Coordinates of C-alpha atoms in Angstrom, one line a residue:
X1 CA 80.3 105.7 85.8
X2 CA 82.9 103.0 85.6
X3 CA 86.3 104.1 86.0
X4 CA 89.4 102.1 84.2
X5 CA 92.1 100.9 86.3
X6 CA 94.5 101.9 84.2
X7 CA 93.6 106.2 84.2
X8 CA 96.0 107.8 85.4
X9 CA 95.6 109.5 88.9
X10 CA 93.8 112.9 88.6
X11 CA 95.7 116.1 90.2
X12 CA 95.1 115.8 93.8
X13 CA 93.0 118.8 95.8
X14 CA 94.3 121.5 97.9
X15 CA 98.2 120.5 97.7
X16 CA 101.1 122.7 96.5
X17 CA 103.1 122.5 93.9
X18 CA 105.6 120.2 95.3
X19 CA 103.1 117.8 96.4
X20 CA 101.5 116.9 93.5
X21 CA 103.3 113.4 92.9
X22 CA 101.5 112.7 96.0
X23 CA 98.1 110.8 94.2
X24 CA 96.0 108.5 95.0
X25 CA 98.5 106.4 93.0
X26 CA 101.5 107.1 94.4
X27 CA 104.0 104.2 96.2
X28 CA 107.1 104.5 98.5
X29 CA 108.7 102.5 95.0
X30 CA 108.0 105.2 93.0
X31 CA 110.5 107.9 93.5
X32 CA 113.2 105.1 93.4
X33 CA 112.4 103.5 90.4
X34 CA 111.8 106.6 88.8
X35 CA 115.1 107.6 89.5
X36 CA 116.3 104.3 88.0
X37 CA 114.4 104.5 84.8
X38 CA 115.8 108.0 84.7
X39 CA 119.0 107.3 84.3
X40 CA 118.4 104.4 81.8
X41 CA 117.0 106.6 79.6
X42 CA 119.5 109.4 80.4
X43 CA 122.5 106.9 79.3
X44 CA 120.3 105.6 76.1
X45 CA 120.1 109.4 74.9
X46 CA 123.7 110.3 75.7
X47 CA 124.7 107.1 73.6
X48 CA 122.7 108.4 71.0
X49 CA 123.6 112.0 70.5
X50 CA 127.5 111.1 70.7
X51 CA 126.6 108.7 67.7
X52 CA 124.7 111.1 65.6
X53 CA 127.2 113.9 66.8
X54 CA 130.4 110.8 65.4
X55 CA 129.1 110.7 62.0
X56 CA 128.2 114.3 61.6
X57 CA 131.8 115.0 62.2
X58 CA 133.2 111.9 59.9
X59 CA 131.2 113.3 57.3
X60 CA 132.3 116.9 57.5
X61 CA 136.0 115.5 58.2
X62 CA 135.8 113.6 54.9
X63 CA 134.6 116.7 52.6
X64 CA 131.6 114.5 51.7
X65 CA 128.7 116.8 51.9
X66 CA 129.2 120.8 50.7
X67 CA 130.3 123.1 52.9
X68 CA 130.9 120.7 55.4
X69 CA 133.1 122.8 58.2
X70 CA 129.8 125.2 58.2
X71 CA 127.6 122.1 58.3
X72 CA 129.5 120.7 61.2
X73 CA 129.7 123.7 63.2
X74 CA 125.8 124.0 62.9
X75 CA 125.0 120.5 63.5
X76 CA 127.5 120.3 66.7
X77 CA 125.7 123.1 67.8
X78 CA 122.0 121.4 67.2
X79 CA 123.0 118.4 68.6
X80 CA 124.5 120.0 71.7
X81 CA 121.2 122.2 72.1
X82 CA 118.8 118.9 71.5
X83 CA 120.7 116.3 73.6
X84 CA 119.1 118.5 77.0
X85 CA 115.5 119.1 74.7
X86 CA 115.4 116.0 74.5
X87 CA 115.1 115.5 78.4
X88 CA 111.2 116.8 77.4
X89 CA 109.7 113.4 76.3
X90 CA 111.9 111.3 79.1
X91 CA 110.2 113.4 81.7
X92 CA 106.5 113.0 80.0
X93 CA 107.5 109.0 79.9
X94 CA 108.2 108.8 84.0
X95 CA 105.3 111.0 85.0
X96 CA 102.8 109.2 82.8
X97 CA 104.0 105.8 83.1
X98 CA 106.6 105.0 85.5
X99 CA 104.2 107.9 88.6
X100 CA 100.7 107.3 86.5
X101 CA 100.0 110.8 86.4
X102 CA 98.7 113.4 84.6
X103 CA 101.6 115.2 82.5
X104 CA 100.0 118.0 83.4
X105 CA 100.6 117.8 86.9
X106 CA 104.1 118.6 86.1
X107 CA 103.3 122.1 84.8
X108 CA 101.3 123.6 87.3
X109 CA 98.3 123.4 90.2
X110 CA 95.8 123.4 88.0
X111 CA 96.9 120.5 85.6
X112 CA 97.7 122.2 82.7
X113 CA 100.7 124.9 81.3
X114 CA 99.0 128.5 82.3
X115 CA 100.1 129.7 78.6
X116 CA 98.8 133.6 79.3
X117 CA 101.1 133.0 82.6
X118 CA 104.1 132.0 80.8
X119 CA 103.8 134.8 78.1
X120 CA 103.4 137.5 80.9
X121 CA 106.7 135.9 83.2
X122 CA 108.2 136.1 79.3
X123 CA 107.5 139.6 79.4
X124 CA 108.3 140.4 83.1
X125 CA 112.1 138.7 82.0
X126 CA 113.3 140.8 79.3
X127 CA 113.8 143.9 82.2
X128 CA 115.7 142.0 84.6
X129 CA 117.8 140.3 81.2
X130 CA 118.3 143.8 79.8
X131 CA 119.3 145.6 83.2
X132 CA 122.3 143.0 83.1
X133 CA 123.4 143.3 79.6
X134 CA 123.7 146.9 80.2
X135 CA 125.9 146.2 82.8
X136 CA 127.9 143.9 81.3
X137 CA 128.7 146.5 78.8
X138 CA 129.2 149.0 81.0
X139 CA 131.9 146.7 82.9
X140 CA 133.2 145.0 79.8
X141 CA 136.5 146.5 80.0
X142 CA 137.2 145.8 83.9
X143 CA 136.0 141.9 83.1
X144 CA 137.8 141.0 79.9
X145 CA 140.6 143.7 80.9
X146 CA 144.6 141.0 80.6
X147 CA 141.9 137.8 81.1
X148 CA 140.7 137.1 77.1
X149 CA 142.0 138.4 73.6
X150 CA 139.2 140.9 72.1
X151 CA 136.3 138.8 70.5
X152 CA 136.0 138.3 66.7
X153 CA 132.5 137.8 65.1
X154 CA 131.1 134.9 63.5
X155 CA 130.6 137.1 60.9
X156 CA 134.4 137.5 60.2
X157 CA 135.2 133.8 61.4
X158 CA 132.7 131.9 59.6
X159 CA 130.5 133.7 57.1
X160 CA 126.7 135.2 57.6
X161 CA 125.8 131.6 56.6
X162 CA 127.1 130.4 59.3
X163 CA 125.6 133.3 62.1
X164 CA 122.5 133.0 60.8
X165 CA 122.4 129.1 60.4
X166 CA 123.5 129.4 64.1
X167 CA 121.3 131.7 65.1
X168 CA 118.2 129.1 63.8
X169 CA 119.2 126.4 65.5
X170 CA 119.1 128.7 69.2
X171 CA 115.9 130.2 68.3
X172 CA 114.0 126.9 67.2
X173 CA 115.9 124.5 69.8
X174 CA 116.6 126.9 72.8
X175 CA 112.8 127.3 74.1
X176 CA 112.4 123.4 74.2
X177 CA 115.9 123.0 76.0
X178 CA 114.7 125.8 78.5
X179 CA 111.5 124.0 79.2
X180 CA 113.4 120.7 79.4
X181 CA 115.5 121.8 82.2
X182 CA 112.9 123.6 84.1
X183 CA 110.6 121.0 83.9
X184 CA 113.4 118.3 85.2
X185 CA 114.8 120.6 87.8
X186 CA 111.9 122.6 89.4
X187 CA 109.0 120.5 88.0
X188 CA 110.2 116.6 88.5
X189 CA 112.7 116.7 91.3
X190 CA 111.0 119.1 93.2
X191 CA 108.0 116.8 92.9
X192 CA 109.7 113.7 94.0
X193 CA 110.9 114.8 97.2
X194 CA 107.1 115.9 97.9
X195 CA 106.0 112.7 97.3
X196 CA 108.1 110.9 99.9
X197 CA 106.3 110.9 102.5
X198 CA 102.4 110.2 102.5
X199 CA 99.8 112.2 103.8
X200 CA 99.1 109.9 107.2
X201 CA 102.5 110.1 108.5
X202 CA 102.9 111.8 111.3
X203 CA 106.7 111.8 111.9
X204 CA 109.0 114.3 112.6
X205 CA 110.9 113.4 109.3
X206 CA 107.6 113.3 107.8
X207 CA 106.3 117.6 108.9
X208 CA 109.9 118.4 107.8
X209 CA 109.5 116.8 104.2
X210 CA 106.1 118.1 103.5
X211 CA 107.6 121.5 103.7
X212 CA 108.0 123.5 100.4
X213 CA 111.9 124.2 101.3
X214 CA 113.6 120.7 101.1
X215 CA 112.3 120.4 97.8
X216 CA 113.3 123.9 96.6
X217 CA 116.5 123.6 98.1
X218 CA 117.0 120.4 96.5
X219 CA 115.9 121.1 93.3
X220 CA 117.4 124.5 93.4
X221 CA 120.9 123.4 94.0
X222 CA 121.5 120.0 92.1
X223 CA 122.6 121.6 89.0
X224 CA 124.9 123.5 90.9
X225 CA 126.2 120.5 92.6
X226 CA 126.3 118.3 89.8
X227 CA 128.4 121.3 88.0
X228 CA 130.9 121.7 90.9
X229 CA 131.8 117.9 90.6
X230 CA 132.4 118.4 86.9
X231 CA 133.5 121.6 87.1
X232 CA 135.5 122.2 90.6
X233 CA 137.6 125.0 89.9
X234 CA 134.4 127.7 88.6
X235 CA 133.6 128.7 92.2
X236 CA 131.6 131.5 91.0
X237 CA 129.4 130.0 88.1
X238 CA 128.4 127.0 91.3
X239 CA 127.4 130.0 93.4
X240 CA 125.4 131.7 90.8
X241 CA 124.2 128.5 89.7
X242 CA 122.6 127.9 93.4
X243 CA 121.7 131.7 93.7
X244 CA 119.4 131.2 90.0
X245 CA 118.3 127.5 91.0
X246 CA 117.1 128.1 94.6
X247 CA 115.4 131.8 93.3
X248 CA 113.3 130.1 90.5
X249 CA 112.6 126.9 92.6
X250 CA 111.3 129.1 95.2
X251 CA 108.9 131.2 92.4
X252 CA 107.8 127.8 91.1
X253 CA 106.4 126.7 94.7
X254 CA 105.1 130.3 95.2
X255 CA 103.0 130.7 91.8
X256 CA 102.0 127.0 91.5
X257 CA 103.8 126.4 88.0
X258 CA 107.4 126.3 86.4
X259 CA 105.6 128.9 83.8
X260 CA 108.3 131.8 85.7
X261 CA 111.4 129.7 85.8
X262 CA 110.8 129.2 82.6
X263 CA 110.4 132.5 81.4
X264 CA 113.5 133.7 82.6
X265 CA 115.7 131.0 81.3
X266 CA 114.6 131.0 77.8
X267 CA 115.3 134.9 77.5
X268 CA 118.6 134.5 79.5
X269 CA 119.7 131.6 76.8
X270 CA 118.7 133.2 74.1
X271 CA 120.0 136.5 75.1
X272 CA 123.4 134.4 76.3
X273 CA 124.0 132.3 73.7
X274 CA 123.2 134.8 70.7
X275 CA 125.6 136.8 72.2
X276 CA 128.0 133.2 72.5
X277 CA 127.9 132.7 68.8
X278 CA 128.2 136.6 67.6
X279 CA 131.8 136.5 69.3
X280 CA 132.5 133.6 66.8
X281 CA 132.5 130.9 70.0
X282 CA 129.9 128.3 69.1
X283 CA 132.4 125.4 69.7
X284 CA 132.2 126.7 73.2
X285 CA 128.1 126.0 73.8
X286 CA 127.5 123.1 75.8
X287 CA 131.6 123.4 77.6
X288 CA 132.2 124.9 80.8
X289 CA 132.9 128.1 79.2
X290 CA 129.7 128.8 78.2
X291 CA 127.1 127.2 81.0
X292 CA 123.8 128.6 79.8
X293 CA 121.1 127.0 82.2
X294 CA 119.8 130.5 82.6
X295 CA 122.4 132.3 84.0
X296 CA 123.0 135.8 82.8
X297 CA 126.0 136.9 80.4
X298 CA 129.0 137.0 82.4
X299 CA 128.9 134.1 84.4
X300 CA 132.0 132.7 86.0
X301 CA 133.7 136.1 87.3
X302 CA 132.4 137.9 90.8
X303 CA 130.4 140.2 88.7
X304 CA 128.4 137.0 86.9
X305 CA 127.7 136.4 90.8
X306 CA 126.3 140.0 91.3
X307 CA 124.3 140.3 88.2
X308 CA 122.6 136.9 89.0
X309 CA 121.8 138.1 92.3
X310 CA 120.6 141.1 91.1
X311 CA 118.4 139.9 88.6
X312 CA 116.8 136.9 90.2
X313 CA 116.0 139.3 92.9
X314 CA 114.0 141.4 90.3
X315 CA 112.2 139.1 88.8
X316 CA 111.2 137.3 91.7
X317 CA 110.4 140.8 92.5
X318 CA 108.3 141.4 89.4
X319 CA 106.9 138.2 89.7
X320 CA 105.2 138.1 93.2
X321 CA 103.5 141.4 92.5
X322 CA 102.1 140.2 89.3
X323 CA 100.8 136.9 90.7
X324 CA 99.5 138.6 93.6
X325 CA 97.8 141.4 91.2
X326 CA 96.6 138.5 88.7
X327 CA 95.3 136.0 91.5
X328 CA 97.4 133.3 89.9
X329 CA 96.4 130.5 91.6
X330 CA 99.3 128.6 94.4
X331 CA 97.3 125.2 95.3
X332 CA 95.5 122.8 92.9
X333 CA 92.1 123.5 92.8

């Protein structure tokens, strides 16, 4: 059977997650020029979202639509959401076109997103999220103690209209954001620095690259990075940052999918930045005040660093005996 030239390249046998990129396809070019495209795209969506966000606000400035402060507010907030959803179809482009790959590649070993798998690391968060809201309560008065005035509900600031409005946009936009950093982070970095070395090299550089930990440690940590150099002065959101990047890179090597990371970071935003927009700060989503990326409530203080630590250690806890109990496959079949 005649194959067409222009197929993409099927999911490669026997290779770990972070070796996937590595087709029959693949080029030394490829990671660069990815890279390149990437950021062309990346400044062609910024541009865009600051426009759309511009006239949202000249409208609601001018009084021309009704209720246009409570339109404002929710559109700011959609647009802030969307601008990192939005990441989604930019990936698909450069693993489809610019790698010539299967998209499904990107999800997991066996070429495809492991729905049942996701729903069950869905499950699996909501214990690890909920042991750290608890003790966020429990501490509330030792971390908001002479630091912040006493929070005032959205409800009293803004209206229900506006809560619930709010509250629309997170639970409709959120998952895709979630899945957009995820599969960025721990699905295409980690899979470009796989790929940069071919399977016939036989160079020290070479053994050292084809093991799982540059790529986890480089996908785990360039968010943190990227936030310290925005963000110097929060020492303790970078640490927790790194601490939540390295734990879920390391769980997307191990279980052959970014179905886990995944999980927890959409019930950690959702949980985060309901929470966010209750307390009447929705102008704060998308600042450095309110980081999302999956971190736990509380981020920023010492305690943000222990109750990341403490539940990325549960999951990943949770997790392994799961996998290990549900054979969920590690290498592409």
């Amino acid at each position: 059977m005649r194959t067409s030239a222009f197929a993409p390249a099927e999911v490669p046998s026997g290779e770990s997650y972070h070796t996937l990129a590595r087709t029959t396809r693949s080029r030394w070019w490829m990671t660069p020029l990815t890279l390149l495209v990437f950021a062309l795209l990346l400044s062609v969506l910024w541009m865009g979202v600051v426009l759309a966000m511009t006239i949202v606000s000249v409208i609601g400035g001018s009084g021309l639509a009704p209720d246009s402060m409570s339109i404002g507010v929710i559109a700011t907030l959609a647009f802030g959401l969307a601008s990192t959803a939005l990441l989604i179809p930019i990936v698909f482009f450069l693993v489809r076109v610019v790698q010539w790959r299967r998209i499904g590649s990107l999800m997991s070993v066996e070429g495809t997103l492991r729905w049942s798998w996701l729903g069950r690391c869905l499950v699996l968060a909501i214990g690890p999220v909920a042991l750290c809201l608890l003790l966020l309560w429990a501490l509330s008065d030792t971390l908001v103690a002479g630091t912040a005035p006493e929070a005032v509900s959205s409800v009293a600031v803004s209206g229900t209209g506006v809560l619930l409005g709010a509250l629309l946009v997170i639970f409709l936009v959120v998952p895709f954001q979630a899945a957009a950093e995820e599969m960025t982070l721990r699905g295409m970095v980690m899979q470009l620095v796989g790929a940069l070395v071919s399977r016939e090299s036989t160079s020290a550089a070479a053994r050292v690259l084809r093991s799982p930990w540059p790529a986890i440690l480089a996908s785990g940590t360039l968010f943190a990075c990227l936030y310290a150099a925005v963000h110097p002065g929060n020492v303790w959101t970078t640490a927790a940052l790194a601490v939540l990047g390295v734990a879920m890179a390391w769980l997307t090597w191990y279980t052959g999918g970014i179905e886990a990371a995944v999980g927890l970071h959409l019930v950690n935003s959702l949980v985060q930045y309901t929470l966010v927009v209750y307390d009447g700060r929705i102008d704060e989503i998308g600042t450095g005040a309110v980081v999302g990326a999956g971190l736990p409530p509380g981020a920023g203080t010492p305690f943000g660093l222990v109750f990341t630590v403490v539940q990325a250690g549960l999951f990943v806890l949770l997790v392994v005996v799961s996998a290990r109990r549900r054979g969920v496959r590690r290498v592409s079949p």
